[in-house]
mmCIF file of C-alpha atoms in Angstrom:
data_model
loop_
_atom_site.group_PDB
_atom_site.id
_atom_site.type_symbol
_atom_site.label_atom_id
_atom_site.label_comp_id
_atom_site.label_asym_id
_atom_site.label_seq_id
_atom_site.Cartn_x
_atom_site.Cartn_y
_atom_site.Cartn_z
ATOM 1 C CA UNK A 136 0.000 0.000 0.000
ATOM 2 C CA UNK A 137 0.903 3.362 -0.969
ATOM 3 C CA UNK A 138 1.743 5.346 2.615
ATOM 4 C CA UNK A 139 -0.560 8.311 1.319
ATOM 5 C CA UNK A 140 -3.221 6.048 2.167
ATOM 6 C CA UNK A 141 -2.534 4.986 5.580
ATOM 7 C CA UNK A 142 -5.816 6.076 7.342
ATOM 8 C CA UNK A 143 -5.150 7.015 10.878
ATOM 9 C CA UNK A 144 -8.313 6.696 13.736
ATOM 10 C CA UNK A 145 -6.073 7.774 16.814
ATOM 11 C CA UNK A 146 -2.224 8.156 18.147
ATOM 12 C CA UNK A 147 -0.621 8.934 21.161
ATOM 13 C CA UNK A 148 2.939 8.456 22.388
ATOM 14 C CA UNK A 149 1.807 4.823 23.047
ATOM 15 C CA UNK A 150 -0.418 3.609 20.544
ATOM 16 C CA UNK A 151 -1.842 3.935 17.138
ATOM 17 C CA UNK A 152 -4.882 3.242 15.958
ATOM 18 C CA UNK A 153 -5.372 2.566 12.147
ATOM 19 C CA UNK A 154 -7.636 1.389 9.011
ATOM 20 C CA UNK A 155 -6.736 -2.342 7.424
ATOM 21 C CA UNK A 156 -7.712 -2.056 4.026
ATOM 22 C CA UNK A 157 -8.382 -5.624 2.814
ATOM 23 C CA UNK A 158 -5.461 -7.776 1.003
ATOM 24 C CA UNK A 159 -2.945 -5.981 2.285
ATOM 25 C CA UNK A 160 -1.319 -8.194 4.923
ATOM 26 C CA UNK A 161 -1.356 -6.679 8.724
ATOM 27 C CA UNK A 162 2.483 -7.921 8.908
ATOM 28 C CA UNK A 163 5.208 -9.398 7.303
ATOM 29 C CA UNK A 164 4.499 -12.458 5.536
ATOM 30 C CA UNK A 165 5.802 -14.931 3.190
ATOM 31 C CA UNK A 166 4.412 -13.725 0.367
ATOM 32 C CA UNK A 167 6.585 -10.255 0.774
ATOM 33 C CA UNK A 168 4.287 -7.922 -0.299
ATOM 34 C CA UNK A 169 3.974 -4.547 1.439
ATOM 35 C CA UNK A 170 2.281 -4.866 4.624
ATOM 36 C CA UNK A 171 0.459 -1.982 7.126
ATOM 37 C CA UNK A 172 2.894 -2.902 10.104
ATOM 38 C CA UNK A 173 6.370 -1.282 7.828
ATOM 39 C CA UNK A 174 3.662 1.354 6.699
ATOM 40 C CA UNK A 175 3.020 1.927 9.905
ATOM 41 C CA UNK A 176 6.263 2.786 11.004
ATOM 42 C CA UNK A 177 7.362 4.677 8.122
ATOM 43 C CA UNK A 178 4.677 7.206 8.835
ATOM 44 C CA UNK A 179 6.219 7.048 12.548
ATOM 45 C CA UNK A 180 9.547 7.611 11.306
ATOM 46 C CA UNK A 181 9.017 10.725 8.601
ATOM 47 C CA UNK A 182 6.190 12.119 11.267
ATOM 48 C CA UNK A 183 8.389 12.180 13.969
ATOM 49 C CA UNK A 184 11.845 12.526 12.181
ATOM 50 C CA UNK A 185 13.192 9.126 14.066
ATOM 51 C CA UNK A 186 16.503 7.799 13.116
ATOM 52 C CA UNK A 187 17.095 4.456 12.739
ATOM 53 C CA UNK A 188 14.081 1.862 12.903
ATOM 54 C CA UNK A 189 11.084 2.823 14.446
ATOM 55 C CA UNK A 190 9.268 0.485 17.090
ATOM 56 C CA UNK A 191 5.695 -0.866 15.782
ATOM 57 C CA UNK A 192 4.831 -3.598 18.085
ATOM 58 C CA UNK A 193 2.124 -6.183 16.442
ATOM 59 C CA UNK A 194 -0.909 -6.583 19.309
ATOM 60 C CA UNK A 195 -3.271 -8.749 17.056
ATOM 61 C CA UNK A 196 -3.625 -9.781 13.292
ATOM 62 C CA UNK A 197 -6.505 -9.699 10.488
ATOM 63 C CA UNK A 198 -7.008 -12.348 7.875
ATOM 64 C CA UNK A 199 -5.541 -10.414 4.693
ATOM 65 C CA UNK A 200 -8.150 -10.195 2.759
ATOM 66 C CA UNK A 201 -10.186 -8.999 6.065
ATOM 67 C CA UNK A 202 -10.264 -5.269 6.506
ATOM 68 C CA UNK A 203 -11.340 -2.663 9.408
ATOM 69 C CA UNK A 204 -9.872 -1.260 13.040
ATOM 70 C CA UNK A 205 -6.321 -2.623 14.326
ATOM 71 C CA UNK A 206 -4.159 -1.218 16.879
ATOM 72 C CA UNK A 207 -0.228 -1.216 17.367
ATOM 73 C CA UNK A 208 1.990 -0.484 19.952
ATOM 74 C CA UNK A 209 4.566 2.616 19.643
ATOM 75 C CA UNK A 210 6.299 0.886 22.831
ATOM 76 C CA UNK A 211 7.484 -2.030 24.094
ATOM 77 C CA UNK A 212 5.714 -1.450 27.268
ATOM 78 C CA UNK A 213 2.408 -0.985 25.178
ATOM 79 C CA UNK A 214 2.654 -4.169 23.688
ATOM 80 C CA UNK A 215 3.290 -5.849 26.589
ATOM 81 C CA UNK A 216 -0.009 -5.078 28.443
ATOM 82 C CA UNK A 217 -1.971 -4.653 25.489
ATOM 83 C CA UNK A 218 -1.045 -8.412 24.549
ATOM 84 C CA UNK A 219 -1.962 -9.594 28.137
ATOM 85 C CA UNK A 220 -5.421 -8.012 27.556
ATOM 86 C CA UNK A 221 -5.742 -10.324 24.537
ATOM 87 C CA UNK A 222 -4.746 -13.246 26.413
ATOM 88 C CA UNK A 223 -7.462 -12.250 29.328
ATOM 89 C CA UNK A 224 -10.558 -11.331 27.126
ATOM 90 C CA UNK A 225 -9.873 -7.616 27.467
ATOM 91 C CA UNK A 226 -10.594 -7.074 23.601
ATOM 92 C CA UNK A 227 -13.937 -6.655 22.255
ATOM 93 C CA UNK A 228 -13.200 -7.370 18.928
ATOM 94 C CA UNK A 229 -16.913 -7.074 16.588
ATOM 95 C CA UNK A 230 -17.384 -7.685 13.003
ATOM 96 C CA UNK A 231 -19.941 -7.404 10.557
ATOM 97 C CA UNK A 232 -20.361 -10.159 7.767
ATOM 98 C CA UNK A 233 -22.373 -10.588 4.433
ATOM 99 C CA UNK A 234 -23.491 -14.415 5.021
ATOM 100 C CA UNK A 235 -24.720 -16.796 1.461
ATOM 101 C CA UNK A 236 -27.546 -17.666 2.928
ATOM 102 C CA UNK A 237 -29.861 -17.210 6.098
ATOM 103 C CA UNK A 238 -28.463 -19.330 9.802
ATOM 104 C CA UNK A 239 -31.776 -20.992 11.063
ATOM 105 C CA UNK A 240 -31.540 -19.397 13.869
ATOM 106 C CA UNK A 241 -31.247 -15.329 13.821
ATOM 107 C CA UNK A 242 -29.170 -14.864 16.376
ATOM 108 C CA UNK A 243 -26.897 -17.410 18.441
ATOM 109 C CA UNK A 244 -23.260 -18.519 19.816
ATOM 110 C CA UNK A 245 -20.958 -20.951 17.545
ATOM 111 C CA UNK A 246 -18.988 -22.803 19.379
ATOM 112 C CA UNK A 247 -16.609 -25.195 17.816
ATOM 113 C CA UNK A 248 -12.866 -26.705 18.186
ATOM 114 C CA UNK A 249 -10.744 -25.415 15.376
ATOM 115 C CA UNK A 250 -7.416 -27.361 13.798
ATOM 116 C CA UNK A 251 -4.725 -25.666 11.341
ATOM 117 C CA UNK A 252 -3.250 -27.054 8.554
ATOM 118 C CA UNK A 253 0.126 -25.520 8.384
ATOM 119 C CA UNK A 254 0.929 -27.112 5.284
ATOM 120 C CA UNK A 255 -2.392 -24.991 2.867
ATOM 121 C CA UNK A 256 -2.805 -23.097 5.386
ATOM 122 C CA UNK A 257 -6.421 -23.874 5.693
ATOM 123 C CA UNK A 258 -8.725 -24.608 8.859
ATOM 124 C CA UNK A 259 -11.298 -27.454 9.745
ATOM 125 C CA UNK A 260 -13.649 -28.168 12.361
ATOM 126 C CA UNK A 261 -12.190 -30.791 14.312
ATOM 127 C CA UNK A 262 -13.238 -32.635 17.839
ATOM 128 C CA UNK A 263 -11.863 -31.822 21.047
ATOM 129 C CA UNK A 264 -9.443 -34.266 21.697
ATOM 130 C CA UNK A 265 -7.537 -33.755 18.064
ATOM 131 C CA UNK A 266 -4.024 -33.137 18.328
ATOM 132 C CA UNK A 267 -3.637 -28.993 18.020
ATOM 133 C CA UNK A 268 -7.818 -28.501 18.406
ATOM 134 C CA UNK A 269 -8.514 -25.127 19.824
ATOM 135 C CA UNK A 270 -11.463 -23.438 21.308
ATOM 136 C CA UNK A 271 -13.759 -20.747 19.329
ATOM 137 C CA UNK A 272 -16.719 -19.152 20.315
ATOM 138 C CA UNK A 273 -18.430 -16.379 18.959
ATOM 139 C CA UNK A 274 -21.876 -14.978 19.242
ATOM 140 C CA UNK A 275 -23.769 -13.688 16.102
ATOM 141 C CA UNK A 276 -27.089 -12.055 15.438
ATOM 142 C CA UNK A 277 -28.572 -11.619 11.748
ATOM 143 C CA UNK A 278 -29.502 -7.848 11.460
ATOM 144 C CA UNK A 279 -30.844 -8.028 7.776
ATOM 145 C CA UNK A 280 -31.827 -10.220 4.491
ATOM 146 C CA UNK A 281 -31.494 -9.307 1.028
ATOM 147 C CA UNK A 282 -31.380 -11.702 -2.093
ATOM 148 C CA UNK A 283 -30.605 -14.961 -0.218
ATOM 149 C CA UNK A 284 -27.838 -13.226 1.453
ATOM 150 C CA UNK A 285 -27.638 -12.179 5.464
ATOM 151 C CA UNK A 286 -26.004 -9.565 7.193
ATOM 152 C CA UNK A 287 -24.152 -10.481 10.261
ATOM 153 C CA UNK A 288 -23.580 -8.319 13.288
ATOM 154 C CA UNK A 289 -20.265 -10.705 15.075
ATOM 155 C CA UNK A 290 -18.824 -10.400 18.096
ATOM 156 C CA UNK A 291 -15.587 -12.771 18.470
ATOM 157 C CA UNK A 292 -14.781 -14.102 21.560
ATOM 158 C CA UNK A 293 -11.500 -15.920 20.641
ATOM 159 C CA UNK A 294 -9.048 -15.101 17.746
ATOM 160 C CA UNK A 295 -8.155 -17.967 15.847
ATOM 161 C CA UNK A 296 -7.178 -18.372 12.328
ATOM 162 C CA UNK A 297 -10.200 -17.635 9.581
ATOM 163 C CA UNK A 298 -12.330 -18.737 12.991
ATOM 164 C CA UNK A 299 -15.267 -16.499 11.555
ATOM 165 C CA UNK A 300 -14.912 -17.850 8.172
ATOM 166 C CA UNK A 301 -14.873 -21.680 9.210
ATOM 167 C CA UNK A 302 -17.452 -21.327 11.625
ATOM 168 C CA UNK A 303 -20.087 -19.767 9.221
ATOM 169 C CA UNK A 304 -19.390 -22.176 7.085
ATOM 170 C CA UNK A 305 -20.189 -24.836 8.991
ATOM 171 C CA UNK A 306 -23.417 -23.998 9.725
ATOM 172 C CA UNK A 307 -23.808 -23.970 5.802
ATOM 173 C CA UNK A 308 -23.795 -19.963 5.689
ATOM 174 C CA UNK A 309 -20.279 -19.320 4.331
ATOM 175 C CA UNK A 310 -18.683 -15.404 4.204
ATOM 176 C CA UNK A 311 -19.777 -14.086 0.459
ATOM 177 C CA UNK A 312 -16.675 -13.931 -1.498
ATOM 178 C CA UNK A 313 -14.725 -16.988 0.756
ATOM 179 C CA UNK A 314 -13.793 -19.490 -1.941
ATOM 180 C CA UNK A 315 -11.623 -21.346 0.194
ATOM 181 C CA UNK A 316 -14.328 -22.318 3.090
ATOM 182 C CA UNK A 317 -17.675 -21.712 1.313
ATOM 183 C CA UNK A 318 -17.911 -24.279 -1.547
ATOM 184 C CA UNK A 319 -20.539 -24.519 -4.257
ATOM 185 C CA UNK A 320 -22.148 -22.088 -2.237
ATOM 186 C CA UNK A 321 -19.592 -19.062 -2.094
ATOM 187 C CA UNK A 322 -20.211 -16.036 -4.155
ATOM 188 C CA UNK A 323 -17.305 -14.802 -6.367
ATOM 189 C CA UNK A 324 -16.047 -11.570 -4.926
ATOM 190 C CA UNK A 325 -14.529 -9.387 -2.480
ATOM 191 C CA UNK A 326 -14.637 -10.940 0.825
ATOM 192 C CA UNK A 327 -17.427 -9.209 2.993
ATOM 193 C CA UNK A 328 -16.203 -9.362 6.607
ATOM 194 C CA UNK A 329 -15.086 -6.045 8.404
ATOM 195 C CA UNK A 330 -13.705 -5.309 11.630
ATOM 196 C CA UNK A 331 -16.199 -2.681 12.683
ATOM 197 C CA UNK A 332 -15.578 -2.482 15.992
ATOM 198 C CA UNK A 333 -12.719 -3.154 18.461
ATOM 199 C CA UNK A 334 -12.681 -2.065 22.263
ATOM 200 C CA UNK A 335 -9.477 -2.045 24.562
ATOM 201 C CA UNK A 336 -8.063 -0.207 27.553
ATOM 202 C CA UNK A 337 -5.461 2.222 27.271
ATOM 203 C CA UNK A 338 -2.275 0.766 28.430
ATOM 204 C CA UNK A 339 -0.931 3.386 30.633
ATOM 205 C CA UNK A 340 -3.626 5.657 31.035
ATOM 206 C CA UNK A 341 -6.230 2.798 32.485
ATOM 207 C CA UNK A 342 -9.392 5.008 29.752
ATOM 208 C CA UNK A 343 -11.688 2.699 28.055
ATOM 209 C CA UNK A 344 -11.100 3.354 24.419
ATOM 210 C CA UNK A 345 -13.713 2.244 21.278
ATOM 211 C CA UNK A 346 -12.938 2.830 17.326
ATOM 212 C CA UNK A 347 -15.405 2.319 14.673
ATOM 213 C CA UNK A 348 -15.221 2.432 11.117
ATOM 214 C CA UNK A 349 -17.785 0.938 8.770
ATOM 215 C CA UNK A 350 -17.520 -0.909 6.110
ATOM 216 C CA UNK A 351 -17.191 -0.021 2.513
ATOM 217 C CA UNK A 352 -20.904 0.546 1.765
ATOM 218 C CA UNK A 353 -20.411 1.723 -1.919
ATOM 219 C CA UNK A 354 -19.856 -1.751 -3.489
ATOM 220 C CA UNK A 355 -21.412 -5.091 -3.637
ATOM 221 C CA UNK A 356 -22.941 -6.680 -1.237
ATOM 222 C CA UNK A 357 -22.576 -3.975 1.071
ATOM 223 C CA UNK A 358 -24.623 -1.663 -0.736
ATOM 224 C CA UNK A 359 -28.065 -4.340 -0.253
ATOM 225 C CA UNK A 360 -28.098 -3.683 3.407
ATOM 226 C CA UNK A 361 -29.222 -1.073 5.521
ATOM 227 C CA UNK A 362 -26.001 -1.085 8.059
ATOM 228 C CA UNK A 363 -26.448 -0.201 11.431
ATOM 229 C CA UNK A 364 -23.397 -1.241 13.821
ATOM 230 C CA UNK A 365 -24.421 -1.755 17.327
#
């Protein structure tokens, strides 16, 4: 990404605050294409004339071709207790999803046990006792219908890899545009989740802190729904 288009919610001397735009990777991967961490701390480093390498500490990650709110650390000390708030539930992370197809039930928690596949990267429903099975829960409520499709209003109670993605799909109502998890019955396109919402406590300063950003309502499927974000 170009850093003219680094989009910038909040900053202070601790944290920073910023807007994923989807397929752009949140960090350094193998693929070595630019990624918003090393934007990041460019901006840091022309906006505050730093020599040398800035610090940009990585709190939490988005799927790549996931977009919305993300926060990074601008100290070491930042990262630290901002990553022990992940680890105790201190994150209210919420998304918003356009679903291919309508969940039974309107509103309702998925909870599942999640494997990786390191080698294609891809993720499966497994049973507890599986050999690397992890715990996901989220809770979901449908907040509109349009066309066969379903607008999802997500809040994610742990963070595990394409966990919203997998667990949709398994109830047979895939993310629109997810050809990897959704099958015959994936639409083609740009994948519709966003990161709407995420919640946290200010390291240092103890203030609850919320940033919002909506989704990009001027393209398809966005544009069939009336979005309100809770």
């Amino acid at each position: 990404m170009e850093d003219n288009e680094l989009i910038i919610l909040y900053e202070d001397n601790h944290v920073i605050v910023v807007l994923k735009p989807q397929n752009v990777p949140c960090c350094p991967d193998e693929s070595g294409d630019d990624n918003l961490l090393d934007c990041v701390k460019r901006y840091v480093k022309t906006a505050y004339n730093k020599q040398g390498n800035a610090y940009i500490g990585l709190v939490h990650r988005l799927d790549r071709p996931t977009g919305g709110v993300m926060v990074y650390a601008k100290t070491s000390k930042a990262a630290s207790r901002l990553g022990e708030q992940m680890k105790n539930g201190g994150f209210e992370k919420r998304y918003v999803a356009v679903l291919c197809g309508v969940p039974s039930k309107k509103r309702g928690t998925l909870e599942n046990y999640l494997r990786k596949n390191s080698v294609n990267n891809t993720v499966y429903v497994c049973t507890q006792t599986e050999e690397g099975a992890k715990f996901a829960s989220l809770d979901y409520e449908i907040t509109g219908e349009s066309g066969g499709l379903s607008l999802a209003d997500i809040n994610l109670h742990t963070g595990r890899t394409h966990q919203i993605r997998v667990q949709t799909a398994a109830i047979n109502a895939p993310v629109y545009g997810d050809m990897r998890y959704g099958g015959e019955k994936a639409v083609k396109g740009k994948l519709a989740l966003w990161a709407y919402s995420l919640r946290f406590t200010h390291p240092t300063t103890g203030e609850k802190l919320r940033f919002i950003a909506e989704p990009p309502k001027d393209g398809s499927p966005w544009n069939l729904f009336d979005i309100k974000l809770k």
